[in-house]
mmCIF file of C-alpha atoms and ligand atoms in Angstrom:
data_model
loop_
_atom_site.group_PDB
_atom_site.id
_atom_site.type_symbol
_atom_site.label_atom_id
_atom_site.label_comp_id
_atom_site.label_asym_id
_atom_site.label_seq_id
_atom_site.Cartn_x
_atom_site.Cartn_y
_atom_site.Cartn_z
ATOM 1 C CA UNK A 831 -98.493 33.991 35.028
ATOM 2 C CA UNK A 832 -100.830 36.527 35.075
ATOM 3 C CA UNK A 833 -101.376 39.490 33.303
ATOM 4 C CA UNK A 834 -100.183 41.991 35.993
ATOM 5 C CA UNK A 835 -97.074 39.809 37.037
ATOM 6 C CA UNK A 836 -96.262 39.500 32.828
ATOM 7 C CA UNK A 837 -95.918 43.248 33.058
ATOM 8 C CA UNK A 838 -94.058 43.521 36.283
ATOM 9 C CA UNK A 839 -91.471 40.820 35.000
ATOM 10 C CA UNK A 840 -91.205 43.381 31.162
ATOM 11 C CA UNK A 841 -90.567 45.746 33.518
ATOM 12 C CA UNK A 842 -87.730 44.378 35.524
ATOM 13 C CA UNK A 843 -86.458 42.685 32.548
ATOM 14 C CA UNK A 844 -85.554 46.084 31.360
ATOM 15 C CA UNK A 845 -82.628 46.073 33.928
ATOM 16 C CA UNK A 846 -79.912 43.106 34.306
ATOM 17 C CA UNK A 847 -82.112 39.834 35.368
ATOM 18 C CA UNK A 848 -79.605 37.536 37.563
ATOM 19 C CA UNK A 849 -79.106 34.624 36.168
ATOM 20 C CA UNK A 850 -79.266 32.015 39.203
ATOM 21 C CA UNK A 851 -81.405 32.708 42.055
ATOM 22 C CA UNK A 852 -81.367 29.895 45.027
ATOM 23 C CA UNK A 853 -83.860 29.385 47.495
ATOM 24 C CA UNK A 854 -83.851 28.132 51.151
ATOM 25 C CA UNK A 855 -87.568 27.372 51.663
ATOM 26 C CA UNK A 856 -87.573 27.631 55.364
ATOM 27 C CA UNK A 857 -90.800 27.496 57.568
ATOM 28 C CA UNK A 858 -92.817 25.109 56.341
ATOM 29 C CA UNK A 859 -93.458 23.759 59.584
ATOM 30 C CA UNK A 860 -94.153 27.034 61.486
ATOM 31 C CA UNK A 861 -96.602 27.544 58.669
ATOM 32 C CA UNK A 862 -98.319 24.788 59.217
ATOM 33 C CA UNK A 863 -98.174 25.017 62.824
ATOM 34 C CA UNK A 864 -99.812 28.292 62.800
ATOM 35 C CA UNK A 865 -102.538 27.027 60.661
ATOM 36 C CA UNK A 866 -103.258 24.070 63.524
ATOM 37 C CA UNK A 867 -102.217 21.731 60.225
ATOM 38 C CA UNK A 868 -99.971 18.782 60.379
ATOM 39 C CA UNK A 869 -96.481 18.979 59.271
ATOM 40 C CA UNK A 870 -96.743 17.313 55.758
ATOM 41 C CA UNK A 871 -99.716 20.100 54.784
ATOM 42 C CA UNK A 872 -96.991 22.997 55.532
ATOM 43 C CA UNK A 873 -94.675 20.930 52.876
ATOM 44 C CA UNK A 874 -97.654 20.664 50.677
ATOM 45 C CA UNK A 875 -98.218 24.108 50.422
ATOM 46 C CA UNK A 876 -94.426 24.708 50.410
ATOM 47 C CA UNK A 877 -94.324 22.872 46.967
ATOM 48 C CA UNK A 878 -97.139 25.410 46.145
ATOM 49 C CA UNK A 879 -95.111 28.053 46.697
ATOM 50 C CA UNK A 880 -92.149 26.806 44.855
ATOM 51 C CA UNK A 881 -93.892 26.443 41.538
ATOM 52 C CA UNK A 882 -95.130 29.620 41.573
ATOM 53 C CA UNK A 883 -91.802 30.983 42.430
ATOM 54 C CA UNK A 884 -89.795 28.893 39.687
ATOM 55 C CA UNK A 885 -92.877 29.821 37.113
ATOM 56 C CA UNK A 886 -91.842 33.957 38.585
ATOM 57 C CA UNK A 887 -88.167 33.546 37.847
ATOM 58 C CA UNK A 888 -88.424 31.725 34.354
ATOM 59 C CA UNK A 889 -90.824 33.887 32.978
ATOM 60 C CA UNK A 890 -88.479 37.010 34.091
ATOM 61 C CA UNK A 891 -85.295 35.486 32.576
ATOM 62 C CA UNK A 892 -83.565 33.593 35.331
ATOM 63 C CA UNK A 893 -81.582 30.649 33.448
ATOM 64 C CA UNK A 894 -80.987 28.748 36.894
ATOM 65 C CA UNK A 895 -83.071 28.053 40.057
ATOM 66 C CA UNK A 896 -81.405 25.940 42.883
ATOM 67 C CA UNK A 897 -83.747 24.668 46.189
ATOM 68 C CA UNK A 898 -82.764 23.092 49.376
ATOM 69 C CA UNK A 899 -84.918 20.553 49.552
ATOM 70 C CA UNK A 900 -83.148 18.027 52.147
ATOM 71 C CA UNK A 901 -79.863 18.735 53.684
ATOM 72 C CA UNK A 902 -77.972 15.771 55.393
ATOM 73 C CA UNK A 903 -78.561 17.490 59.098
ATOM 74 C CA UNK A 904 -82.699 16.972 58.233
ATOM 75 C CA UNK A 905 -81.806 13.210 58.625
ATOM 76 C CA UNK A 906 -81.425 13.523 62.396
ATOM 77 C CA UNK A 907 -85.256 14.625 63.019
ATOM 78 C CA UNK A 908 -87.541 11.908 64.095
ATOM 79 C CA UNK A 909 -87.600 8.717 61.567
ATOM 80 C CA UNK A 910 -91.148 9.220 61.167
ATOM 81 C CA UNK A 911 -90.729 12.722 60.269
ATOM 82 C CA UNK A 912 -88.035 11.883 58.112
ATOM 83 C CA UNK A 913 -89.793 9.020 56.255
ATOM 84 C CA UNK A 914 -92.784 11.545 55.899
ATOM 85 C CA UNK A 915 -91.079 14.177 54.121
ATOM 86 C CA UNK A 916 -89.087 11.929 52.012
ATOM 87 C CA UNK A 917 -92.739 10.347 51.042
ATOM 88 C CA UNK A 918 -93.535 13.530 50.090
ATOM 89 C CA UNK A 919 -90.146 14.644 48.352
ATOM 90 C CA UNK A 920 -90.781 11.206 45.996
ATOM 91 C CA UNK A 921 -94.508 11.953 45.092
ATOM 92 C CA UNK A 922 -93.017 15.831 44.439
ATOM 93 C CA UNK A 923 -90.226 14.946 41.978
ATOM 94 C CA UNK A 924 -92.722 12.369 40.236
ATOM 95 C CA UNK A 925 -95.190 15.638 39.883
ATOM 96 C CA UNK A 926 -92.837 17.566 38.570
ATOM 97 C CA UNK A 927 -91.945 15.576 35.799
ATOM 98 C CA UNK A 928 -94.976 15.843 34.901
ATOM 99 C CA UNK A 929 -95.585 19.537 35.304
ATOM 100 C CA UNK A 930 -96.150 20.339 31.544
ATOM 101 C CA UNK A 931 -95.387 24.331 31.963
ATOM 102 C CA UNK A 932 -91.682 23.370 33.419
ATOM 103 C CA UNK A 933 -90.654 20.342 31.178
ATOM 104 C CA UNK A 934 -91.970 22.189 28.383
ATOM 105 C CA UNK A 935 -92.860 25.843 28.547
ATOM 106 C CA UNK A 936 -89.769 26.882 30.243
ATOM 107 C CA UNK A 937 -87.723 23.712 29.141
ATOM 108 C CA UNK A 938 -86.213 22.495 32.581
ATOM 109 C CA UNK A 939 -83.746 20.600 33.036
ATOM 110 C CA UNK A 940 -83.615 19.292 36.327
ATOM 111 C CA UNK A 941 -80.440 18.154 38.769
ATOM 112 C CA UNK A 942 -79.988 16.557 41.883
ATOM 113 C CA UNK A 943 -77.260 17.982 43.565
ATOM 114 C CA UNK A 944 -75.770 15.621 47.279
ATOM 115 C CA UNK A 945 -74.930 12.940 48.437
ATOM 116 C CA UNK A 946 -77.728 10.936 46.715
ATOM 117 C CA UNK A 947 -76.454 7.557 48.095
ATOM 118 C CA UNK A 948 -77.927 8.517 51.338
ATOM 119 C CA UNK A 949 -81.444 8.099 50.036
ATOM 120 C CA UNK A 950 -83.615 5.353 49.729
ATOM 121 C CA UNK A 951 -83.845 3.335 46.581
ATOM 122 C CA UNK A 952 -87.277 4.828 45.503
ATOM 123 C CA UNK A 953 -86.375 8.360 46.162
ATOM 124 C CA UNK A 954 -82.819 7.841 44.777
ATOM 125 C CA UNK A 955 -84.493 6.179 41.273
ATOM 126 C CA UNK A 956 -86.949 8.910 40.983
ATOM 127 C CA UNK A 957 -84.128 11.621 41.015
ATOM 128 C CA UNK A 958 -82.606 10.194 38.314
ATOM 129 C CA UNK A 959 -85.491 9.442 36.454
ATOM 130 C CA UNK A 960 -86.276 12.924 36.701
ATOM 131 C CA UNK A 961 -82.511 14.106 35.650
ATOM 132 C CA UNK A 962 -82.741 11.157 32.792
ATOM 133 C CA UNK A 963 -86.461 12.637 31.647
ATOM 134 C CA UNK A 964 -85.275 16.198 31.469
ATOM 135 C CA UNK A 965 -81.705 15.881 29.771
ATOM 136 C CA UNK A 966 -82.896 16.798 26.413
ATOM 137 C CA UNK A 967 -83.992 20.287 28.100
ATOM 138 C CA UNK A 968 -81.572 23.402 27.772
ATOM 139 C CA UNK A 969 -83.542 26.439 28.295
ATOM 140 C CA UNK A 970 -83.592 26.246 32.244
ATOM 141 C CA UNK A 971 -82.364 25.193 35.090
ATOM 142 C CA UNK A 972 -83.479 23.879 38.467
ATOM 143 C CA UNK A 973 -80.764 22.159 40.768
ATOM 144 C CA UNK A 974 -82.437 20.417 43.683
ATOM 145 C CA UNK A 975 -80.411 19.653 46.597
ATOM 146 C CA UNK A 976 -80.622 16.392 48.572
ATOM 147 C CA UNK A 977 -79.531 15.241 50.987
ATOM 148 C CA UNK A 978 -76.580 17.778 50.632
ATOM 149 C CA UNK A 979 -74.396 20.135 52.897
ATOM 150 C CA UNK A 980 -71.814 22.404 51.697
ATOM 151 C CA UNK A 981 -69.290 20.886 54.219
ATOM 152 C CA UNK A 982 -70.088 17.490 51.674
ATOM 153 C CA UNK A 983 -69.699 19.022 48.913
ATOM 154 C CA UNK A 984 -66.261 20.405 49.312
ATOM 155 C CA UNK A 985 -65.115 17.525 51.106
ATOM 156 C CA UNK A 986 -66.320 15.387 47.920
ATOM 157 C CA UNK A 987 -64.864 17.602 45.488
ATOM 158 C CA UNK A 988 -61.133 17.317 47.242
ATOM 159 C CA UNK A 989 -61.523 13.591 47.499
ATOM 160 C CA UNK A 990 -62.426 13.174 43.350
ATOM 161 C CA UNK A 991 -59.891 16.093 43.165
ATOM 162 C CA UNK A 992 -56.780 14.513 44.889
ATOM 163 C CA UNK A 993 -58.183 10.799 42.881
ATOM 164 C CA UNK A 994 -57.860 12.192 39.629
ATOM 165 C CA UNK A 995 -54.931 13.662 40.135
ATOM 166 C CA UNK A 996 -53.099 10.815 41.596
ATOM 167 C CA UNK A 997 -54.785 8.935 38.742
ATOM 168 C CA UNK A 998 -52.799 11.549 36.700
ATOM 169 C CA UNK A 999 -49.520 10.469 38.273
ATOM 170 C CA UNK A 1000 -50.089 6.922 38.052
ATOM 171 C CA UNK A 1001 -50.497 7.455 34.485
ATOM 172 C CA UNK A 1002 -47.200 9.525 33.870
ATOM 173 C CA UNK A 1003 -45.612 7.127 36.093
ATOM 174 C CA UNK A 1004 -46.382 4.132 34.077
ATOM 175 C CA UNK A 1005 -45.389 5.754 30.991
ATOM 176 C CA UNK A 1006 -41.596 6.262 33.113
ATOM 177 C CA UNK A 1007 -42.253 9.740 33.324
ATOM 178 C CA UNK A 1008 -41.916 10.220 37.082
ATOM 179 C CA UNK A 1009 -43.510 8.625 40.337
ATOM 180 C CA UNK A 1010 -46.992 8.188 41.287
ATOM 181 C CA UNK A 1011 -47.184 11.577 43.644
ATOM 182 C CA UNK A 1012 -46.292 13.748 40.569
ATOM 183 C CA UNK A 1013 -49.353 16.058 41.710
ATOM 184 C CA UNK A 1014 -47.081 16.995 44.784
ATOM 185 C CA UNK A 1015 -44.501 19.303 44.809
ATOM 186 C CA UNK A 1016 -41.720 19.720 47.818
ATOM 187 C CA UNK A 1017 -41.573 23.679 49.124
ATOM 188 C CA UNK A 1018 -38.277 24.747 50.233
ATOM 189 C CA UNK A 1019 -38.637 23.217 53.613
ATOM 190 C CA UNK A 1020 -39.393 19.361 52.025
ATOM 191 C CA UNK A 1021 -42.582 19.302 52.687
ATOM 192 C CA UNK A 1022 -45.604 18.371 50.468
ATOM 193 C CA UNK A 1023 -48.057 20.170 48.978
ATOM 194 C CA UNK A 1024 -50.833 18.884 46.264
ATOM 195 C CA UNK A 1025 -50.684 21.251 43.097
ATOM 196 C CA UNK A 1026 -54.309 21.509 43.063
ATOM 197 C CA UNK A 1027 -55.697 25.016 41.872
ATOM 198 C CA UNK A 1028 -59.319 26.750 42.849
ATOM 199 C CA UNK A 1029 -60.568 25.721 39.463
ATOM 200 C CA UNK A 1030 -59.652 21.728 39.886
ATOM 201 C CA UNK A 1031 -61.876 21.653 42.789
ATOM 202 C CA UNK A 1032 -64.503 23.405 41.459
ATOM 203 C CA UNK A 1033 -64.937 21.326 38.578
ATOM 204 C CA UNK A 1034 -66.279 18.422 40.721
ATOM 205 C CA UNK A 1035 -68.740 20.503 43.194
ATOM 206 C CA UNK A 1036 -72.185 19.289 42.694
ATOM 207 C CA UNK A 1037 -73.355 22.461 41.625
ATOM 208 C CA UNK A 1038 -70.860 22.867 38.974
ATOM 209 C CA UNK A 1039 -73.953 22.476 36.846
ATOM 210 C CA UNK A 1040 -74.869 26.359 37.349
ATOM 211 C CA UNK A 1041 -72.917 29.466 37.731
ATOM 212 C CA UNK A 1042 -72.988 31.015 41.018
ATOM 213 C CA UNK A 1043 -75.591 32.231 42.376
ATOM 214 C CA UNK A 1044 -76.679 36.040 42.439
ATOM 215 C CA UNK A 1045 -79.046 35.897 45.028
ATOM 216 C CA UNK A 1046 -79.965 33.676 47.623
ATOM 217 C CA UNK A 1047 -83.388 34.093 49.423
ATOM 218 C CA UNK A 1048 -83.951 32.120 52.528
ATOM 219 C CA UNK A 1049 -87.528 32.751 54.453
ATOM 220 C CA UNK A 1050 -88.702 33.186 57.989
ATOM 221 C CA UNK A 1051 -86.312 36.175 58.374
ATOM 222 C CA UNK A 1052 -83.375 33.857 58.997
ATOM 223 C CA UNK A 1053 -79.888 35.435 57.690
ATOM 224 C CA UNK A 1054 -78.047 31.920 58.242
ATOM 225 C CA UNK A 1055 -76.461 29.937 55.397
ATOM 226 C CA UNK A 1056 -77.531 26.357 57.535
ATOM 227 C CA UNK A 1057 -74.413 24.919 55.317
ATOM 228 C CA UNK A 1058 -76.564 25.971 51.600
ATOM 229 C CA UNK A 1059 -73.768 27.019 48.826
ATOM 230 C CA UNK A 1060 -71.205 27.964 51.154
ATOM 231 C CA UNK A 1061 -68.783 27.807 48.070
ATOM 232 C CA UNK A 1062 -70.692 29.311 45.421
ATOM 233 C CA UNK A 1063 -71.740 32.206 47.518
ATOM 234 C CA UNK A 1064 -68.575 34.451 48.039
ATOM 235 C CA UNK A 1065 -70.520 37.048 46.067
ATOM 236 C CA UNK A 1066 -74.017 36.597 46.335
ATOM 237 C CA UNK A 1067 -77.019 38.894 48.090
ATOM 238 C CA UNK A 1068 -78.663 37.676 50.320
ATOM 239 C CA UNK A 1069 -82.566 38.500 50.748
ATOM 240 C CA UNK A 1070 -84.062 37.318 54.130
ATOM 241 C CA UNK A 1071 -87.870 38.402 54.301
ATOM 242 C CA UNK A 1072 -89.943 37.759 57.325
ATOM 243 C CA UNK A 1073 -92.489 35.038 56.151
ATOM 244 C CA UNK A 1074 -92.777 31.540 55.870
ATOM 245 C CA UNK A 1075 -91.758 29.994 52.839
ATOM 246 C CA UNK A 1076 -95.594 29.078 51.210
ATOM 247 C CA UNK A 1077 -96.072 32.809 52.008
ATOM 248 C CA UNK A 1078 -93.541 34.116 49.826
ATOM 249 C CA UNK A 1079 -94.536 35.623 46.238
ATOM 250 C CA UNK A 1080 -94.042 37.473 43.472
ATOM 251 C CA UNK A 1081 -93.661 40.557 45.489
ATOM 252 C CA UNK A 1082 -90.601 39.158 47.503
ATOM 253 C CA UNK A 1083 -89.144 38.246 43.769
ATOM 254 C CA UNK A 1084 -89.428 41.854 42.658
ATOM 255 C CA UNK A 1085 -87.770 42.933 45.593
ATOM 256 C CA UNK A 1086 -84.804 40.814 45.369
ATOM 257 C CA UNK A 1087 -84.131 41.255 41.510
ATOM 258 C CA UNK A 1088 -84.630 44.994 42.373
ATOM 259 C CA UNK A 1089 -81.775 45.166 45.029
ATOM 260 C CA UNK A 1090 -79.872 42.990 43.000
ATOM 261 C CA UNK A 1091 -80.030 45.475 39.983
ATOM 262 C CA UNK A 1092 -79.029 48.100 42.665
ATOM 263 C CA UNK A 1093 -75.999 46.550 43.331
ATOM 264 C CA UNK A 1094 -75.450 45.196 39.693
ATOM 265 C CA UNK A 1095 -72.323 46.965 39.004
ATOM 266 C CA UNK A 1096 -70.122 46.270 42.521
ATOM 267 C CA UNK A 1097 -70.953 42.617 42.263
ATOM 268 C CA UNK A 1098 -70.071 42.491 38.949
ATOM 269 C CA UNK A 1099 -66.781 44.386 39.755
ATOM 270 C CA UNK A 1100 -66.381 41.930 42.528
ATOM 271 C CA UNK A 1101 -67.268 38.989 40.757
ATOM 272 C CA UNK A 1102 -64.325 39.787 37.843
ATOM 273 C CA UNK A 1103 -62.055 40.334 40.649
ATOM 274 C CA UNK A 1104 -62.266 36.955 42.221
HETATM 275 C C1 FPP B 1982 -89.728 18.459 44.134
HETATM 276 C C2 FPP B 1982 -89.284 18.710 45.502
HETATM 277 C C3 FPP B 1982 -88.045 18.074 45.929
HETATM 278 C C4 FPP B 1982 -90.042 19.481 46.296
HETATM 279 C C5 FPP B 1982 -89.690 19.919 47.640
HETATM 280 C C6 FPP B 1982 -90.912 20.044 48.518
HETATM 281 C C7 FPP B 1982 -90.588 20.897 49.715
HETATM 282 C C8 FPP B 1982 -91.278 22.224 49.842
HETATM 283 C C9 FPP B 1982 -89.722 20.469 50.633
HETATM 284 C C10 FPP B 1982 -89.342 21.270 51.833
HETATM 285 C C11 FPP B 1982 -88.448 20.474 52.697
HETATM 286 C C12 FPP B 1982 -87.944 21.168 53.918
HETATM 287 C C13 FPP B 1982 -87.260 20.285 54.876
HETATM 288 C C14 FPP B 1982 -88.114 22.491 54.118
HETATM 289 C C15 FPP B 1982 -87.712 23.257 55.347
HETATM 290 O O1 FPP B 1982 -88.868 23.555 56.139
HETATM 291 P P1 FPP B 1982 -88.970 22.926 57.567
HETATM 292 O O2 FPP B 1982 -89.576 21.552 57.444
HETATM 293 O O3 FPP B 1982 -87.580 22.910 58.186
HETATM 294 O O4 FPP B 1982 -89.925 23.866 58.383
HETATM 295 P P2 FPP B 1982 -89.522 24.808 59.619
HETATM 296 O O5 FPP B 1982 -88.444 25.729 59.127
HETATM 297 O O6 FPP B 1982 -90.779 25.532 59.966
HETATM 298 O O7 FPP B 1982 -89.051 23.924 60.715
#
């Protein structure tokens, strides 16, 4: 960081800093397509962008930092484009490892957050390399999602949810102290319902690993959630500016923390309500 940014981030850090920004780094195509580049360079310089970002958000104060790298609809581009990006995504997480400012400086500890069985072996080993590598860390954050979608998510979480708790059952069941479908309860008109409350489910989202997020920022002007932390974002800003994603900077940062300090006290009001 520089030595104007340093004072910019004092600055805002005078005010409340969120804690957990997320990203949807959308446009890396259109960038490179306006540059006459191919596809892969506009990825390049989209991992550009994002270390510079997560260096920006660190060095303010911001605990977690979540990116959509891959969501399960990007599998149904071309196979070549596919394989290409996943090349990419595998020489990426390798890099990052290695990226002495975030494994040490700012103490990362990385996640991969999705359905990770839906990658190939190399990528799927380098995750967890990666999540192995950077265990010991505590001081950050960053939750990469792969090959994810919120609709997965949930749907994951209910299935583990309703497992355990049948698991639960079984357990009372064998020890005589009721049947196996102790988790459901008949309502006045015999029917079934599982006794599963917001808090059962939540422990087994993938990004149970973070709080939820204050802000999400998603580029190339877009105000869509494309499926991204549909869950987690009941309460959250969203900041849509009109660039490409390896156009975004500090600037676009500043902005975001500074609407989000705006609004500080209504979300937290709304976030103690929920
Ligand atoms: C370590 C790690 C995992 C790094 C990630 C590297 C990186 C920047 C990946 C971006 C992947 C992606 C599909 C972005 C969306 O842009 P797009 O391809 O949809 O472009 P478009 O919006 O212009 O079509």
């Amino acid at each position: 960081m520089d030595e104007d940014s340093s004072s910019i981030s004092r600055v805002l850090s005078v005010g409340p800093v969120p804690d957990h920004i997320a990203f949807i780094m959308d446009g890396n195509r259109r960038y490179a397509k306006k540059r006459n580049l191919l596809d892969g360079a506009g990825h390049r310089s989209g991992y550009l962008a994002l270390m510079n970002m997560l260096k920006y958000c660190y060095e303010l104060g911001v605990k977690y930092a979540t990116i959509y790298a891959f969501s399960i609809d990007n599998f149904r581009r071309r196979p070549e484009e596919v394989q290409s990006t996943m090349q990419l995504i595998l020489e990426k997480i390798e890099d990052l490892i290695k990226e002495e400012s975030m494994v040490n400086q700012y103490g990362v500890r990385i996640y991969f957050l999705g359905s990770l069985k839906l990658l190939s072996k190399p990528v799927r080993l380098a995750a967890e390399r990666a999540m192995v590598a950077t265990s010991g860390n505590s001081k950050s954050v960053l939750s990469i999602c792969l090959a994810y979608t919120s609709s997965d998510e949930i749907l994951h979480a209910v299935q583990e949810c309703c497992g355990e708790k049948w698991d639960e059952g079984s357990a009372l069941e064998s020890k005589g102290a009721g049947n196996g479908l102790v988790f459901l309860k008949g309502n006045e008109n015999g029917k079934i319902k599982p006794s599963i409350v917001v808090k059962d489910l939540e422990k087994h989202m993938y990004a149970a690993v973070a709080p939820d997020p204050d802000i999400i920022i998603r580029t190339s002007g877009e105000t869509r959630l494309s499926n991204f932390l549909l869950w987690q974002s009941a309460n959250c800003l969203l900041y849509a500016p009109p660039i490409l994603w390896p156009e975004i900077g500090l600037w676009h940062l500043i902005w975001a923390v500074l609407d989000f300090q705006r609004n500080f006290s209504y979300l937290k009001e709304k976030t103690k309500l929920s």
